[in-house]
Coordinates of C-alpha atoms and ligand atoms in Angstrom, one line a residue:
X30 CA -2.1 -10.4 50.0
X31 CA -3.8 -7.0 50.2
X32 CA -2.1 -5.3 47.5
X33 CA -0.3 -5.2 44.3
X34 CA 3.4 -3.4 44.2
X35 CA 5.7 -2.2 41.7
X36 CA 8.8 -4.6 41.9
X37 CA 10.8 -3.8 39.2
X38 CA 10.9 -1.3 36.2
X39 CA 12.5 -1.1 32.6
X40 CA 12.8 0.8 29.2
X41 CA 14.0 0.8 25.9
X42 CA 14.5 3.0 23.2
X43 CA 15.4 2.7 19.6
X44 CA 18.9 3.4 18.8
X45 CA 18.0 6.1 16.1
X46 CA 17.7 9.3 17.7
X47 CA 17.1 12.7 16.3
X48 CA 17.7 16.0 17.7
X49 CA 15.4 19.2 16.8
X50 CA 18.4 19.8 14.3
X51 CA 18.4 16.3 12.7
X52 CA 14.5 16.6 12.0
X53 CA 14.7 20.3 11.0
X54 CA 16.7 19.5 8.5
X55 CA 14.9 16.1 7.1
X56 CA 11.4 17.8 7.3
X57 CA 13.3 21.7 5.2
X58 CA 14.7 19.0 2.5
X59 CA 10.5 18.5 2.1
X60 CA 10.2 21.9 2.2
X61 CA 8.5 21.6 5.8
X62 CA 9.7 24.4 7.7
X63 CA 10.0 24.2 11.3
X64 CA 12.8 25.5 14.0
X65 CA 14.7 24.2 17.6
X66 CA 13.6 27.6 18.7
X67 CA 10.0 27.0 17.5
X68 CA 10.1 23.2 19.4
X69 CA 12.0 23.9 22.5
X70 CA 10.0 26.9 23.2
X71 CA 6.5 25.6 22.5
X72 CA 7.5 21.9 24.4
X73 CA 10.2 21.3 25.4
X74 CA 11.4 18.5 23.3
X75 CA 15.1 18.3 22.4
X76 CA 14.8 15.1 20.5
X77 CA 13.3 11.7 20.0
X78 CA 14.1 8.2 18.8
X79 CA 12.7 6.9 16.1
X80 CA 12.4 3.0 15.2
X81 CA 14.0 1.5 12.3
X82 CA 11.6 -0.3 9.5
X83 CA 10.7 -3.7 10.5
X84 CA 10.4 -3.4 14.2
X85 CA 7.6 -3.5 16.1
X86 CA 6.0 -2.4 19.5
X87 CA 6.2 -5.6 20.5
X88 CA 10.1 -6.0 19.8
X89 CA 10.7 -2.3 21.7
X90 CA 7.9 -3.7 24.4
X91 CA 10.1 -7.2 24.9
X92 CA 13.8 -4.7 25.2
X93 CA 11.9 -3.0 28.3
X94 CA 10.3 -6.1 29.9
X95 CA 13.4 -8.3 30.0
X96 CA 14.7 -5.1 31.7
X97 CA 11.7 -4.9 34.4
X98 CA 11.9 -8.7 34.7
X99 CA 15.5 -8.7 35.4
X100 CA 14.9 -5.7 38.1
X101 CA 12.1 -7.4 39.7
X102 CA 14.2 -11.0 39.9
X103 CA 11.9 -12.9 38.0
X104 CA 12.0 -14.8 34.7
X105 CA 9.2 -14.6 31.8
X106 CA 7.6 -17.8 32.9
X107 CA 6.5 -16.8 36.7
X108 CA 4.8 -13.9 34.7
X109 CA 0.8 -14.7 34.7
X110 CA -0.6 -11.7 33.4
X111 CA 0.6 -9.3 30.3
X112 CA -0.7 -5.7 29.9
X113 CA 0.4 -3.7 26.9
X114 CA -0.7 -0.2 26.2
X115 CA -0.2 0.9 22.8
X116 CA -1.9 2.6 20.5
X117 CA 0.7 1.6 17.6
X118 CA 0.1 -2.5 17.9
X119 CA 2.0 -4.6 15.4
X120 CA -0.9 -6.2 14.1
X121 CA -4.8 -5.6 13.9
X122 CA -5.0 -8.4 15.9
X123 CA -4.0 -10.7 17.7
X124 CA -2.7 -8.0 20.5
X125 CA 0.4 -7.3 20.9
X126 CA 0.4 -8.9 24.5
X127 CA -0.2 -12.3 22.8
X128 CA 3.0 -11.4 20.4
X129 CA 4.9 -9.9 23.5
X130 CA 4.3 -12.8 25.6
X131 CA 5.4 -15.4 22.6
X132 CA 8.3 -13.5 22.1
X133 CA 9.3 -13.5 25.8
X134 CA 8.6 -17.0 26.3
X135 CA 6.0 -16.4 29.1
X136 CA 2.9 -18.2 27.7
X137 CA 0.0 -19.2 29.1
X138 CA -0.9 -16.6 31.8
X139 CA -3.5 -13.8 30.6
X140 CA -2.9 -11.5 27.7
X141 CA -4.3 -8.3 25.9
X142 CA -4.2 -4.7 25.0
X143 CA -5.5 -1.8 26.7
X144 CA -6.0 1.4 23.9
X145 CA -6.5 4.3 25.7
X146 CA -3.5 6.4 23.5
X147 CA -1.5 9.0 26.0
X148 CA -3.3 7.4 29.7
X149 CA -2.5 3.9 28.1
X150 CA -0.3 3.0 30.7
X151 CA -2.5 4.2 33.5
X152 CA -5.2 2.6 32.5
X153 CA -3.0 -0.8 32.1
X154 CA -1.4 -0.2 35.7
X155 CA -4.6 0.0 36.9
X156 CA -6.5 -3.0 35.8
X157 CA -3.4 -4.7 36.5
X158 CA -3.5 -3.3 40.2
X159 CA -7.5 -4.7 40.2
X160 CA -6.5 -8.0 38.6
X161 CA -3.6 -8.7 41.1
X162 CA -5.3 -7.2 44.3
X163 CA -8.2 -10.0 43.5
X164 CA -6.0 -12.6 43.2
X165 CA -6.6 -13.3 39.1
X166 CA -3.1 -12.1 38.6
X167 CA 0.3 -12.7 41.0
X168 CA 3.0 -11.1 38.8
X169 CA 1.8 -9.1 36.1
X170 CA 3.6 -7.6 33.1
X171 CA 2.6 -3.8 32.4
X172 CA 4.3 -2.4 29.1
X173 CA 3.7 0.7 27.3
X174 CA 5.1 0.5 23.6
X175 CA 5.0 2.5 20.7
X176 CA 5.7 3.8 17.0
X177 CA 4.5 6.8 16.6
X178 CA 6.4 7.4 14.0
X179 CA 4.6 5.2 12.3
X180 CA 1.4 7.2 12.5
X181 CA 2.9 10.6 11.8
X182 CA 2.5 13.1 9.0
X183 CA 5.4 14.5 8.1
X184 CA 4.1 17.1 6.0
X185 CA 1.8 18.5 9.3
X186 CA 4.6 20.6 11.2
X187 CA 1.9 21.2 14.1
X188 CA 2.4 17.2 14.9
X189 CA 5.1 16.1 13.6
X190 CA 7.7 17.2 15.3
X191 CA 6.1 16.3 19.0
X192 CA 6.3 12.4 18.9
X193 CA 8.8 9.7 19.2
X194 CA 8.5 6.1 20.2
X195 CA 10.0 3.5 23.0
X196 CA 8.9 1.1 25.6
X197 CA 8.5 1.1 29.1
X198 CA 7.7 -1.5 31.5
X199 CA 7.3 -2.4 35.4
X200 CA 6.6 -5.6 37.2
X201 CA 3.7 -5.8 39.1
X202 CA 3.3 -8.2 41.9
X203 CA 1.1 -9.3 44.9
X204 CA 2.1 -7.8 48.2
X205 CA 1.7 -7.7 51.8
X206 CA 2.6 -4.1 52.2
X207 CA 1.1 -1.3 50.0
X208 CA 2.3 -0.4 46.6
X209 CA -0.7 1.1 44.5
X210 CA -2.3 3.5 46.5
X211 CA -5.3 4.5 44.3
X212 CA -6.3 5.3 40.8
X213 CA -8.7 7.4 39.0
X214 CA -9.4 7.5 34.9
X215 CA -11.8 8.8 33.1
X216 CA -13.0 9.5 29.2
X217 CA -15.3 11.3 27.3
X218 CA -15.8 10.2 23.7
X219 CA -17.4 13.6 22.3
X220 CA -13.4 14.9 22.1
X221 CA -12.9 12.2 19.3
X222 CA -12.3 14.5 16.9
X223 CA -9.4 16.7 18.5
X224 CA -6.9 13.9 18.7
X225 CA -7.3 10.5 16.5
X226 CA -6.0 8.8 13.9
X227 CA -9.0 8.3 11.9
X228 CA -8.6 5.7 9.6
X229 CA -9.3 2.0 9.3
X230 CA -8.6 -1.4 7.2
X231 CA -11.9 -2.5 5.0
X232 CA -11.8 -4.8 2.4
X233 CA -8.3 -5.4 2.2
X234 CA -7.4 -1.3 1.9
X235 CA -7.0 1.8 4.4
X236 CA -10.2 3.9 4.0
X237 CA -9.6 7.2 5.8
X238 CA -6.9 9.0 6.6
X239 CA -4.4 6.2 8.7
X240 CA -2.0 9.2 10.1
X241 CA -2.3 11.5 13.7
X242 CA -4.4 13.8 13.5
X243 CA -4.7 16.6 16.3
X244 CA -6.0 20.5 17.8
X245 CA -3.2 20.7 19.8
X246 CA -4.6 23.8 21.4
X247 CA -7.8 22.2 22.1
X248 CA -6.0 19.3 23.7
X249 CA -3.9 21.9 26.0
X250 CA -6.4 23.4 27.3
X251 CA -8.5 20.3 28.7
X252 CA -5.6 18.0 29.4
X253 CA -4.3 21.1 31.9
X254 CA -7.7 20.8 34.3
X255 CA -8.5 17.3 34.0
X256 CA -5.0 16.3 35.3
X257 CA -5.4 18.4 38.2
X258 CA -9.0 17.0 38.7
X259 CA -8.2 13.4 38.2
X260 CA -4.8 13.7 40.8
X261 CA -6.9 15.1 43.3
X262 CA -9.7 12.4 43.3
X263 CA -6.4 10.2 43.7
X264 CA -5.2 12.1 46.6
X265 CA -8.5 12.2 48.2
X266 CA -9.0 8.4 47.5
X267 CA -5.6 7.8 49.2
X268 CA -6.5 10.3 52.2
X269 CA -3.0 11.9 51.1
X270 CA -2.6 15.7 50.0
X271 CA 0.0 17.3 47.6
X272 CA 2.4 17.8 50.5
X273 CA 2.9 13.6 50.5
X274 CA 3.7 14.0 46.9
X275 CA 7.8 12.6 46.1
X276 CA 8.0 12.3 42.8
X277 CA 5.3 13.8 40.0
X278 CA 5.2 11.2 37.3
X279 CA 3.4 12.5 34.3
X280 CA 2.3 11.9 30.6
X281 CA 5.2 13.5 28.5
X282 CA 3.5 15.8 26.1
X283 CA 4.8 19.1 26.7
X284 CA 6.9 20.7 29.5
X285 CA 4.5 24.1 29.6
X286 CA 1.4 21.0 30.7
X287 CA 4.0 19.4 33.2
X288 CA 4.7 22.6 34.5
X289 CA 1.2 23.9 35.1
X290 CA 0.1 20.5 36.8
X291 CA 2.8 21.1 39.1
X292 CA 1.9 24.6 39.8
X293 CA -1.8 23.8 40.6
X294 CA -0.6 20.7 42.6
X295 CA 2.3 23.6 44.3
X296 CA 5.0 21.1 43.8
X297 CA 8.0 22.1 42.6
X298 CA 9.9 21.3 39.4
X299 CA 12.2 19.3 41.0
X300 CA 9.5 16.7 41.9
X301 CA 8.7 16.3 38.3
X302 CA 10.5 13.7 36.3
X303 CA 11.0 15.0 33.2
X304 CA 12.3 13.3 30.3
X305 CA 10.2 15.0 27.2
X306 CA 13.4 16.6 26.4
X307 CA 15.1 13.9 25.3
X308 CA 12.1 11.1 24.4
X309 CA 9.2 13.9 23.1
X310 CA 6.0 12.3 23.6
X311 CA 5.8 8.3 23.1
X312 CA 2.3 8.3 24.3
X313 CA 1.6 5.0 26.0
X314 CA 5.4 4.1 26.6
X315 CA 6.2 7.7 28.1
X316 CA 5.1 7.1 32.4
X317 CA 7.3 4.2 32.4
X318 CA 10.1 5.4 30.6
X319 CA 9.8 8.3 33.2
X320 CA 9.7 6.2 35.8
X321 CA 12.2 4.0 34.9
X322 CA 14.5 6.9 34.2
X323 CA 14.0 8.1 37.3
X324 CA 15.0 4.5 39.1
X325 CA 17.8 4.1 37.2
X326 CA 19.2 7.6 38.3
X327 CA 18.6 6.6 41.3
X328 CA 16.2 10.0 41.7
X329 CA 13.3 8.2 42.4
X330 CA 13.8 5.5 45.0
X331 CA 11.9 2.5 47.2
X332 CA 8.9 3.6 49.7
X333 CA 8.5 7.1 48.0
X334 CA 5.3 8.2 46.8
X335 CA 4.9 9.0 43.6
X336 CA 1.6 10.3 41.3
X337 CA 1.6 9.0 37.4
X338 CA -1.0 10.9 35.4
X339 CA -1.8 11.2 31.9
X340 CA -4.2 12.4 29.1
X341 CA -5.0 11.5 25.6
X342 CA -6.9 10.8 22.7
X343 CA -10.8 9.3 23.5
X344 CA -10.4 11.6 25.2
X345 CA -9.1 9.4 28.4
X346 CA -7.6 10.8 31.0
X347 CA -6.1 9.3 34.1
X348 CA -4.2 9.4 37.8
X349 CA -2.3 6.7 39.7
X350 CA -1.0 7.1 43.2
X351 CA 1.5 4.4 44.5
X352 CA 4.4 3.7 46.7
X353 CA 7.6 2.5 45.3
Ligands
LIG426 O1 -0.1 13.2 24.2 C1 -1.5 13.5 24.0 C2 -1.7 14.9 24.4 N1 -1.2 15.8 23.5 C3 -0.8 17.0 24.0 O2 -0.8 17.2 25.2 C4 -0.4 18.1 23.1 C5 -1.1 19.4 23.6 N2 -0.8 20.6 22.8 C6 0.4 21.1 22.8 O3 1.3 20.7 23.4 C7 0.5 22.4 22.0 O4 -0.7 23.0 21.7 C8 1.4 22.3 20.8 C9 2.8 22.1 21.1 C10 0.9 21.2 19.9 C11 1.3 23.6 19.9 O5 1.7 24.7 20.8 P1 0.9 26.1 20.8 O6 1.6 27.0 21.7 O7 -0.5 25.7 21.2 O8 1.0 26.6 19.3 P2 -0.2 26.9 18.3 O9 -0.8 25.6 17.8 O10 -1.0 28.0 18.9 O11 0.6 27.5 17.1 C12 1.3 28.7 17.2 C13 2.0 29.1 15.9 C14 1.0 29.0 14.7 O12 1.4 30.0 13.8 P3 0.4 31.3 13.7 O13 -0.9 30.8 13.4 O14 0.5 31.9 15.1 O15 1.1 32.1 12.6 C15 1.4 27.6 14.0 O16 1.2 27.6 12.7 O17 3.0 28.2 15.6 C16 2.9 27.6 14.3 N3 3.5 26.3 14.3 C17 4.8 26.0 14.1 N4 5.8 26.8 13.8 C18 7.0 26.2 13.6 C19 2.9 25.1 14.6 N5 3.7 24.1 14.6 C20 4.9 24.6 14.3 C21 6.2 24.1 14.1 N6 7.2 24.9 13.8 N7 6.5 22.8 14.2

C-alpha cells in the first residue's frame, strides 16, 4: 500500500460555551474591559467552549476519537498507532497518547505527543502519513486536543478572549489509492518569545509565569506569509496549483489571517471552512474540528482536495495537501 488516507473524522467540544457577551460580562465583573464589537471585528470569534474543572485533553481527545473511529468503521483495538497534538497535556508526562489510548481501550500499538502548539495537528498528520506510508503504522489515530483555557490569563484582554478548547480527530489508514498528497512544516525557534507559555515545574513548584503569553501583532504578520509559502511548497510538491484547491482547511486563529491566505492563494471564501466564529482558536484541536465540521455538513465530501495549514508558537508553521 502506497499511501496513507483519511477514513474517518470526529470532534468534540465541551458543553460550556460562551458567547462574546457571556465572557464580556465575566471578564467587566474583574473589571477587564473588553467588547463583541472589539472581538468580532478584530477575529472573528463569536464564542468558544470552555471545559469544565476536572477534564482533561485526553477525555475531550477520547469524545472525538470514538467519533472518527465509528466514521472510519473500526474499533479502538485495530488502531496501532496514536498521535495527539496538544500543547495543554493532562500530565507532564506520560503523554497524553498513552492516557488516550488507555482510556480507549486500544493498547499496545505506538503512542506519543507531538507539541508544535497551533500546526500541532499538521505536524501529527504528517508523521502519521510517514509512519503509515512505511508500513510502521496500518491505522493510525491523529487527535488534536486542548484546554486553553487552562493556560489563559484572564486579566490580559489582548489573549484572553481569542481561545477556547475541544478535540478533533481523523483516522488514518493504509491505502491503495491516494489520500495525503504532500506536506510541508517548518520552525524557527528565534520567535520563542512572541508566542509561549513560559513557565515550567522545578522542585515540586511552577517557576515562571505558567499562563499564554503572546505579540499578537508580531504573530499576524509572519503567520500571513509563511502560510502562503508553506501551501505553495505543498502545491508544488503535489504538482497541483491553487485552481485544484476544494476545500481550504486552515488553523483557526483569526478570520482577517484566513481571509488573506485565501486572497494570496485567489480562492474564494466559500472554499474556506470556517468555524472560528463559533470555536475561537483551540490551537492543536482546531484543523480537525474544521474538517470534521465540514464532513458532517456534508460541505466537504470524499475524493476532494483539500489544503490544512497552520501556524504557531516555536514558531512552527505547516501545510498538508490530501484527498478525501
Ligand atoms: O494560534 C496561534 C496564532 N495566533 C494568531 O494567529 C494570532 C495573531 N494575531 C491576531 O489575531 C491579532 O493580532 C489580535 C486579534 C491578537 C489583535 O488584533 P490587532 O488588530 O492586531 O489589535 P492590536 O493588538 O493592534 O490592538 C489594537 C487595540 C489596542 O489599543 P490601542 O493601543 O490601539 O489603544 C489594544 O489595546 O485594541 C486593544 N485591544 C483590545 N480592546 C478591546 C486589545 N485587545 C482588546 C480586547 N478588547 N480584547
Amino acid at each position: 500500500m502506497k499511501y496513507s488516507r483519511i477514513t474517518g473524522t470526529g470532534s468534540y467540544l465541551p458543553p460550556r460555551r460562551l458567547t462574546n457577551a457571556d465572557l464580556v460580562a465575566e471578564l467587566a465583573a474583574k473589571g477587564v474591559e473588553t467588547s463583541d464589537e472589539w472581538i468580532v471585528e478584530r477575529t472573528g470569534i463569536r464564542a468558544r467552549h470552555f471545559a469544565a474543572d476536572g477534564v482533561f485533553s485526553s477525555d475531550l481527545g477520547m469524545e472525538a476519537a470514538k467519533k472518527a473511529l465509528e466514521a472510519a468503521g473500526r474499533s479502538a483495538k485495530d488502531v496501532d498507532l496514536i498521535i495527539v497534538a496538544t500543547s495543554t497535556p493532562d500530565m507532564v508526562f506520560p503523554s497524553t497518547a498513552c492516557i488516550l489510548q488507555n482510556k480507549l481501550g486500544a493498547n499496545g500499538g505506538a503512542a506519543f505527543d507531538v507539541q508544535a502548539v497551533c500546526s500541532g495537528f499538521v505536524y501529527a498528520l504528517a508523521v502519521a502519513d510517514s509512519m503509515v506510508k512505511t508500513g510502521a503504522a496500518k491505522c493510525a489515530l491523529v487527535v488534536g486536543a486542548e484546554i486553553f483555557s487552562r493556560i489563559l490569563d484572564f486579566n490580559d484582554r489582548t489573549t484572553c478572549v481569542l481561545f477556547g478548547d475541544g478535540a478533533g480527530a481523523v483516522v488514518l489508514e493504509a491505502s491503495d489509492t491516494p489520500g495525503i498528497l504532500s506536506s510541508d512544516l517548518h520552525a524557527d525557534g528565534k520567535h520563542v518569545s512572541i508566542l509561549c507559555v513560559p513557565g515550567h515545574v522545578s522542585g515540586g513548584a511552577i517557576l515562571g509565569d505558567p499562563l499564554l503569553k503572546m505579540d499578537g501583532q508580531a504573530v499576524f504578520k509572519l503567520a500571513v506569509g509563511l502560510l502562503e509559502s508553506a501551501a505553495r511548497a505543498t502545491l508544488n510538491k503535489a504538482n497541483l496549483t491553487e485552481a485544484d484547491i476544494d476545500w481550504l482547511v486552515p488553523h483557526q486563529a483569526n478570520i482577517r489571517i484566513m481571509q488573506s491566505t485565501a486572497r494570496k492563494l485567489k480562492l474564494s471564501m466559500d472554499k474556506v471552512v470556517v468555524t472560528v466564529d463559533q470555536h475561537g482558536n483551540t490551537s492543536a484541536a482546531s484543523i480537525p474540528l474544521a474538517l470534521d465540521a465540514g464532513v458532517r455538513s456534508g460541505q466537504v465530501k470524499p475524493g476532494q482536495t483539500l489544503l490544512l495549514e497552520g501556524v504557531g508558537g516555536g514558531f512552527t508553521w505547516g501545510a498538508l495537501l490530501l484527498i478525501l
